[in-house]
mmCIF file of C-alpha atoms in Angstrom:
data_model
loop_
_atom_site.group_PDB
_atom_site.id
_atom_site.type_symbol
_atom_site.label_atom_id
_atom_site.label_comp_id
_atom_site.label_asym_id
_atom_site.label_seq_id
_atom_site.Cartn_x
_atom_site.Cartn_y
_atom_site.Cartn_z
ATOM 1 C CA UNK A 26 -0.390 6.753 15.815
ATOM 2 C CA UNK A 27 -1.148 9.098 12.462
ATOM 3 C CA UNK A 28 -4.329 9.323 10.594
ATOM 4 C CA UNK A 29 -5.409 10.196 7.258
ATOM 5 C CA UNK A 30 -9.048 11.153 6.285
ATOM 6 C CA UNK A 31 -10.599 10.605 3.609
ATOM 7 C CA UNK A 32 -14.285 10.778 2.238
ATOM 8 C CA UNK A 33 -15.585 7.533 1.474
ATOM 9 C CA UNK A 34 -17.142 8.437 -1.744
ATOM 10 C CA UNK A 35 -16.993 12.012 -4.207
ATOM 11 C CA UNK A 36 -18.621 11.632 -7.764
ATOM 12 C CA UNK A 37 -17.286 13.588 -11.149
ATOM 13 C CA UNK A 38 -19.362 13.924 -14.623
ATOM 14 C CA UNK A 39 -16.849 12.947 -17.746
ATOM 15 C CA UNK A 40 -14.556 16.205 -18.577
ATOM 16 C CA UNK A 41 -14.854 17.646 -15.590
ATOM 17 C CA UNK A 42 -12.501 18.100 -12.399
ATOM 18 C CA UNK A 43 -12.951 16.783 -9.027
ATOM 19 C CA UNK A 44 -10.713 16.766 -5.891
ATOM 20 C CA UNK A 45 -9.993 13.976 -3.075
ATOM 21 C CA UNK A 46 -9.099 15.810 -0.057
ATOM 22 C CA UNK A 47 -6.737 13.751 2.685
ATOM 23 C CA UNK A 48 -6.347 15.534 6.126
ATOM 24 C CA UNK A 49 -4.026 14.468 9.076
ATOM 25 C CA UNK A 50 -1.649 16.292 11.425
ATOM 26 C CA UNK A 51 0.988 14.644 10.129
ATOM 27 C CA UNK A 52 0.477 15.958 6.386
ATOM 28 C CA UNK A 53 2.203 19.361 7.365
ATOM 29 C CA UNK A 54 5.824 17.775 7.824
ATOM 30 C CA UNK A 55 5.304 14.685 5.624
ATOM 31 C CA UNK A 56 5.188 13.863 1.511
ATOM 32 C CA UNK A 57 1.953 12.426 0.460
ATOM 33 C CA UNK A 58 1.839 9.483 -2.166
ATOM 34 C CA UNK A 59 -1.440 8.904 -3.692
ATOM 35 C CA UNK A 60 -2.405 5.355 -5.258
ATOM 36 C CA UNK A 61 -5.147 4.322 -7.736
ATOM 37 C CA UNK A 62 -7.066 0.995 -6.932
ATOM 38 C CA UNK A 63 -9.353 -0.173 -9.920
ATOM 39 C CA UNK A 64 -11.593 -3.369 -8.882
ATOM 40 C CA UNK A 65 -9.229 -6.427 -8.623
ATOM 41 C CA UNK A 66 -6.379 -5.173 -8.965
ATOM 42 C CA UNK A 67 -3.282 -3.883 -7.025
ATOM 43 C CA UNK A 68 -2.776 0.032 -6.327
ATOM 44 C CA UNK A 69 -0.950 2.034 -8.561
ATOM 45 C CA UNK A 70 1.391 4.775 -7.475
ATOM 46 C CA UNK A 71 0.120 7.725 -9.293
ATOM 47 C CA UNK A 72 1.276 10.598 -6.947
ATOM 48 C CA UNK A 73 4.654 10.522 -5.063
ATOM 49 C CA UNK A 74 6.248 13.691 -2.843
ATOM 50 C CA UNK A 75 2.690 15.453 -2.945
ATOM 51 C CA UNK A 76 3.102 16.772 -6.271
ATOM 52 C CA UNK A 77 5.295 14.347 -8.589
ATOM 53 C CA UNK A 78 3.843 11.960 -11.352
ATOM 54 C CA UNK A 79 5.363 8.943 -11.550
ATOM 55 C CA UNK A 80 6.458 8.000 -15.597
ATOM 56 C CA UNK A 81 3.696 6.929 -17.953
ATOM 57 C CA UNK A 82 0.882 8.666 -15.316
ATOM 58 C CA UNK A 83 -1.265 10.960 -17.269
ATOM 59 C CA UNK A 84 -0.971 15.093 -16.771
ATOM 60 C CA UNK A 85 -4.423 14.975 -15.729
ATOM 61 C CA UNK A 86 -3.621 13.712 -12.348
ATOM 62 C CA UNK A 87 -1.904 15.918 -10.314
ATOM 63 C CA UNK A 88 -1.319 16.362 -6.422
ATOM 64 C CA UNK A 89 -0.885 19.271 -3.689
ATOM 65 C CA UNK A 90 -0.088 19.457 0.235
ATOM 66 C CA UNK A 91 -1.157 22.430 2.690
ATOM 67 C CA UNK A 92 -1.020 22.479 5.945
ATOM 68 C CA UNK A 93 -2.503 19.826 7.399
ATOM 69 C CA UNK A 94 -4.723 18.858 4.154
ATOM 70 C CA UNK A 95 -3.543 16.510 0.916
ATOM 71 C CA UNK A 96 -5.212 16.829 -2.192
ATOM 72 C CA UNK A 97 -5.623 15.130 -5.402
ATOM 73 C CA UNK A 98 -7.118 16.336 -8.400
ATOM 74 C CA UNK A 99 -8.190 14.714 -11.794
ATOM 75 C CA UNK A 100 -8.655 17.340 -14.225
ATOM 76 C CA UNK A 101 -11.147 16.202 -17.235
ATOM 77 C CA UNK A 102 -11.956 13.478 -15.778
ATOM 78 C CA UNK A 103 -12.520 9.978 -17.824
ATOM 79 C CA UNK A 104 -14.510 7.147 -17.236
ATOM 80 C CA UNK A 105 -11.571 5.098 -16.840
ATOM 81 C CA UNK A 106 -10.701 6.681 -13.902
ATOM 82 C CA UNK A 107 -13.062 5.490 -11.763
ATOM 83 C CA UNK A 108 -11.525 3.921 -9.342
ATOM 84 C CA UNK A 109 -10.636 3.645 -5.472
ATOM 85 C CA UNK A 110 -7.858 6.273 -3.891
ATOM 86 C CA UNK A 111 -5.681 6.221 -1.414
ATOM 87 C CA UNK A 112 -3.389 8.534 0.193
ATOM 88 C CA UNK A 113 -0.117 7.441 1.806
ATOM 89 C CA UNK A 114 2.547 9.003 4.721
ATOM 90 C CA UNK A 115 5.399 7.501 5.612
ATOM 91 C CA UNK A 116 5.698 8.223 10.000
ATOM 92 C CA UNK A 117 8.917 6.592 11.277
ATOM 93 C CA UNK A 118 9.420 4.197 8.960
ATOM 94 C CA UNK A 119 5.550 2.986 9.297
ATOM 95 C CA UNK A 120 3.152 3.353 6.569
ATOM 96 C CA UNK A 121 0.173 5.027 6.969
ATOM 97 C CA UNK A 122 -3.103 4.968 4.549
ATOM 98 C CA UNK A 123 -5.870 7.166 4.681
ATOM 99 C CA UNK A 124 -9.374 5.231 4.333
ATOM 100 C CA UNK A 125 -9.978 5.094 0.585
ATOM 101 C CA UNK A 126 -11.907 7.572 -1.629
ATOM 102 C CA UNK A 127 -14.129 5.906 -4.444
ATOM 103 C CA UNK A 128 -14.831 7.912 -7.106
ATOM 104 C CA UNK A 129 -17.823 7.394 -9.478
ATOM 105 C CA UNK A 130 -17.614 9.059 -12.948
ATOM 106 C CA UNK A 131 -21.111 9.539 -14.148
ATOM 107 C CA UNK B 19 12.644 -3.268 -13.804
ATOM 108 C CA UNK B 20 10.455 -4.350 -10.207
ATOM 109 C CA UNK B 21 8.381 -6.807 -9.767
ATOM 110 C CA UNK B 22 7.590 -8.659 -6.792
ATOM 111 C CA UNK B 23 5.098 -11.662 -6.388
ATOM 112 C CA UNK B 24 3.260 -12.965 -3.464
ATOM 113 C CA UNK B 25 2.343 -16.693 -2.764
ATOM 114 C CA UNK B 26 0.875 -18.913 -0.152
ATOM 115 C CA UNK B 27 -2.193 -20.810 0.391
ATOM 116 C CA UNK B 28 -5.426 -19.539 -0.173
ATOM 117 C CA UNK B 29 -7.438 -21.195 2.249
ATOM 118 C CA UNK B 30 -6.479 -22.002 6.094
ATOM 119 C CA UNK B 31 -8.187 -22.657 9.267
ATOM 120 C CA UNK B 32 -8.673 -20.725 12.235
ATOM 121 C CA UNK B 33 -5.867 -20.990 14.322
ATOM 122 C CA UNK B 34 -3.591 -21.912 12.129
ATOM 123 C CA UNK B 35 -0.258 -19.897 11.264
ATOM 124 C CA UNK B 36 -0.044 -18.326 7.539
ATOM 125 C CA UNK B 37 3.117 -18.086 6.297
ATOM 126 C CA UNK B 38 3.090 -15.992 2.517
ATOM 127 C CA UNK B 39 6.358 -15.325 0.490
ATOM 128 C CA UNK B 40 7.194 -12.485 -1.308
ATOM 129 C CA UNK B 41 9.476 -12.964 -3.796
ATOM 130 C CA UNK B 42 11.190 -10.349 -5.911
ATOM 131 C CA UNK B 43 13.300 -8.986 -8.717
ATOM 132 C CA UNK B 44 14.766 -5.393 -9.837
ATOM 133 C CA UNK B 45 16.418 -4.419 -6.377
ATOM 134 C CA UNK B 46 18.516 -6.065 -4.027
ATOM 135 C CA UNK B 47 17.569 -6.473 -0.337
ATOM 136 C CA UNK B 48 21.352 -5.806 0.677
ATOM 137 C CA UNK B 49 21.816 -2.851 -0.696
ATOM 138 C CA UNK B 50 21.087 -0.031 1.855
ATOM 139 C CA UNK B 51 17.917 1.938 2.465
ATOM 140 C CA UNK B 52 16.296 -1.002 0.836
ATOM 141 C CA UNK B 53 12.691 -2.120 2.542
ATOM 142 C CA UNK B 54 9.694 -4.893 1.354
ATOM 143 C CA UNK B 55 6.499 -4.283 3.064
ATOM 144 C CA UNK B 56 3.331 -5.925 3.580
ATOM 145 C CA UNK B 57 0.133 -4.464 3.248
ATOM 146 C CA UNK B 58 -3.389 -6.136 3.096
ATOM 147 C CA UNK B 59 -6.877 -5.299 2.076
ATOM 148 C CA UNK B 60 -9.976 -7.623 3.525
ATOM 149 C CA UNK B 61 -13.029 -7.821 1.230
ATOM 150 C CA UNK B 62 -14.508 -4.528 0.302
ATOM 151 C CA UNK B 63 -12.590 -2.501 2.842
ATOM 152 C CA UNK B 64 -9.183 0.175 2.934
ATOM 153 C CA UNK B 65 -5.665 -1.235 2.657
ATOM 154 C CA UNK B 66 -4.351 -2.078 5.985
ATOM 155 C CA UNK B 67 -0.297 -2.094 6.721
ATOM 156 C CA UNK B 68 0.969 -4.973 8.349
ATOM 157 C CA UNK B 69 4.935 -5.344 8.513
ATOM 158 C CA UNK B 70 8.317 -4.092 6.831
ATOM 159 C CA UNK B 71 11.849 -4.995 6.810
ATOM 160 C CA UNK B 72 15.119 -3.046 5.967
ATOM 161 C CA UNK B 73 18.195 -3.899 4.066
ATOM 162 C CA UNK B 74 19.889 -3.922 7.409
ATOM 163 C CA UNK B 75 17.038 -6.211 8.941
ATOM 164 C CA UNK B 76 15.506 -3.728 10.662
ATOM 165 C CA UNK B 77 11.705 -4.577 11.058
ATOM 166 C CA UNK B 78 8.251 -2.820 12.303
ATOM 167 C CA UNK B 79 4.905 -3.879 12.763
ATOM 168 C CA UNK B 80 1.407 -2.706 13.059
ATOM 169 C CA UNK B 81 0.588 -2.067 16.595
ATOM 170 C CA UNK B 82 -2.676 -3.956 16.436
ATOM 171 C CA UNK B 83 -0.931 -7.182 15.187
ATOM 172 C CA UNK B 84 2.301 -7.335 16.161
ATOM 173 C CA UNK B 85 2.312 -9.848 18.619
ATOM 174 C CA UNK B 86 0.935 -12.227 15.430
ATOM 175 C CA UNK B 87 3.324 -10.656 13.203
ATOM 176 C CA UNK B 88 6.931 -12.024 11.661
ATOM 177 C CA UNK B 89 8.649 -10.720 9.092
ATOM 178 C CA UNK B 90 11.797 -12.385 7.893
ATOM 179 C CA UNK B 91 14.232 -12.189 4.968
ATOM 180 C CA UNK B 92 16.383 -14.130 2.838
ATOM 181 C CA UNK B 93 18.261 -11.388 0.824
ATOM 182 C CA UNK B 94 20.402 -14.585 -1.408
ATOM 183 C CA UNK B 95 17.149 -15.514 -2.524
ATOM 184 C CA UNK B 96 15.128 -12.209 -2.965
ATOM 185 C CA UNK B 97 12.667 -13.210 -0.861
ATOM 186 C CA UNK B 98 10.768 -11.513 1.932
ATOM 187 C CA UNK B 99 8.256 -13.784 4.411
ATOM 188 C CA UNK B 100 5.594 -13.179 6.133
ATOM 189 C CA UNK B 101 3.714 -15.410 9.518
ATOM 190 C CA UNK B 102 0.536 -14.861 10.853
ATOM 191 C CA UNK B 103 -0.063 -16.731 13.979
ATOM 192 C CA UNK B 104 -3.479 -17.553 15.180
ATOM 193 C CA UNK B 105 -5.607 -16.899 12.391
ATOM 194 C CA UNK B 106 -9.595 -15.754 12.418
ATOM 195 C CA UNK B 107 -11.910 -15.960 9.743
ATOM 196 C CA UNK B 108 -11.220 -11.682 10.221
ATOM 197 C CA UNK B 109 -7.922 -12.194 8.853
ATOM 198 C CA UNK B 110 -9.377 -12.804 5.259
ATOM 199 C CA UNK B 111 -8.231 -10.330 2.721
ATOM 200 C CA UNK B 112 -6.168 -10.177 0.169
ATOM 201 C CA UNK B 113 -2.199 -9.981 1.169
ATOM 202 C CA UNK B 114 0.210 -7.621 -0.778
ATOM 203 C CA UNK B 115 4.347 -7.269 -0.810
ATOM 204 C CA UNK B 116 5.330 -3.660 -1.724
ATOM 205 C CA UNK B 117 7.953 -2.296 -2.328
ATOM 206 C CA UNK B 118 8.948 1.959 -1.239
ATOM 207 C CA UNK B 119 10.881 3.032 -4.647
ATOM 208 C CA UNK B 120 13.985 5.540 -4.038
ATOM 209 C CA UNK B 121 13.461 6.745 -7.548
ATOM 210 C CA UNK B 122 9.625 7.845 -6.415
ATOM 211 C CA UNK B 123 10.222 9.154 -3.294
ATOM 212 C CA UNK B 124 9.650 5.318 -1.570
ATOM 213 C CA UNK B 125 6.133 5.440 -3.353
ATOM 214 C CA UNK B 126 5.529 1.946 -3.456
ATOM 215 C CA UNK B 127 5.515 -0.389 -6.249
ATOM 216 C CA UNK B 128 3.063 -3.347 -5.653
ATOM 217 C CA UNK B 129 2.368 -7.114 -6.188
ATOM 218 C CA UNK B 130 -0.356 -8.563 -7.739
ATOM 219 C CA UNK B 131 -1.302 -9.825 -4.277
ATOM 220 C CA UNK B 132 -2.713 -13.337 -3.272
ATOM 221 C CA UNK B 133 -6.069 -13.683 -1.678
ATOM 222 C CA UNK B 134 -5.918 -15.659 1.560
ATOM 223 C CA UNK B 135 -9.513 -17.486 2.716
ATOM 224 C CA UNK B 136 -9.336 -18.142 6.745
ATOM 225 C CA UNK B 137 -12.268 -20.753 7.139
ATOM 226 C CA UNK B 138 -12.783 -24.163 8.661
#
């Protein structure tokens, strides 16, 4: 079955940009979704088709896919954003998440 | 607008069967290319998929649970359920419906989800 990797943790001072990689094979013939996960709640689509932001998702968030390698960047970061990410694949109709990401604005 | 709700109990006993519903509104599960999905997330640790079903009741599982797994649906009452046989105190997370949105490229849209407690 498909994997996604992700680093368990990355860390971002306020205004600045930071990037969530999300490797697997099956990232160079497959969209990536990314979600947001804030403590307690549900995930939140913020990233669909590698690159699209879903309505009322701020520009700062924005996605990319090469080769083999997914990546999500928040540009001027905010406290607010801090948060657990996930990356998503679809493979045959199966749904595949990489591990989770949490980033720590500080 | 979608929204989609789970429910259940929130505490059963080892070996026991959980049975959660998802029920939903802002898409019907007849139309085609439609899908609901499960998903979970234990405690403290990465989401976890655990089932869908398709508009034409077309259904997958997770490879490590399948033979625990059913997915049904009742597409009159916009509902999507979910059976776990043979629960362990493992199996405690918290249990989301999803479902993949045409308009976002089947990103999913989630529930609030429903924490379920597996203890004696």
């Amino acid at each position: 079955s498909s994997e996604l990797t992700q680093p368990p943790s990355v860390s971002v001072s306020p205004g600045q940009t930071v990037t969530i990689p999300c490797s697997g094979d099956i990232l160079r013939s497959r969209f990536a979704c990314w979600y947001q996960q804030r403590p307690g709640q549900a995930p939140a689509l913020i990233i669909y088709q590698d690159n699209q932001r879903p309505s009322g998702i701020p520009e700062r968030f924005s996605g990319s896919n090469s080769g083999s390698t997914a990546t999500l960047t928040i540009s001027g970061s905010q406290p607010v954003d801090e948060a657990e990410y996930y990356c998503q694949v679809w493979d045959s109709s199966v749904v595949v998440f990489g591990g989770g990401t949490k980033l720590t604005v500080l | 607008q979608i929204t989609l709700k789970e429910s259940g109990p929130t505490l059963v006993k080892p070996t026991q069967t959980l049975t959660l519903t998802c029920t939903f509104s802002g898409f019907s599960l007849s139309t085609s290319g439609m899908s609901v999905a499960w998903i979970r997330q234990p405690p403290g640790k990465a989401l976890e998929w655990l089932a869908i079903i398709y508009w034409d009741d077309d259904k997958r599982y997770s490879p490590s649970l399948k033979t625990r797994l059913t997915i049904t649906k009742d597409s009159s009452r916009n509902q999507v359920v979910l059976r776990l046989a043979n629960l362990d105190p493992l199996d405690t997370a918290t249990y989301f419906c999803a479902h993949p949105t045409d308009v976002y490229g089947e990103g999913l849209s989630w529930g609030q989800g429903t924490l379920v407690t597996v203890s004696s």
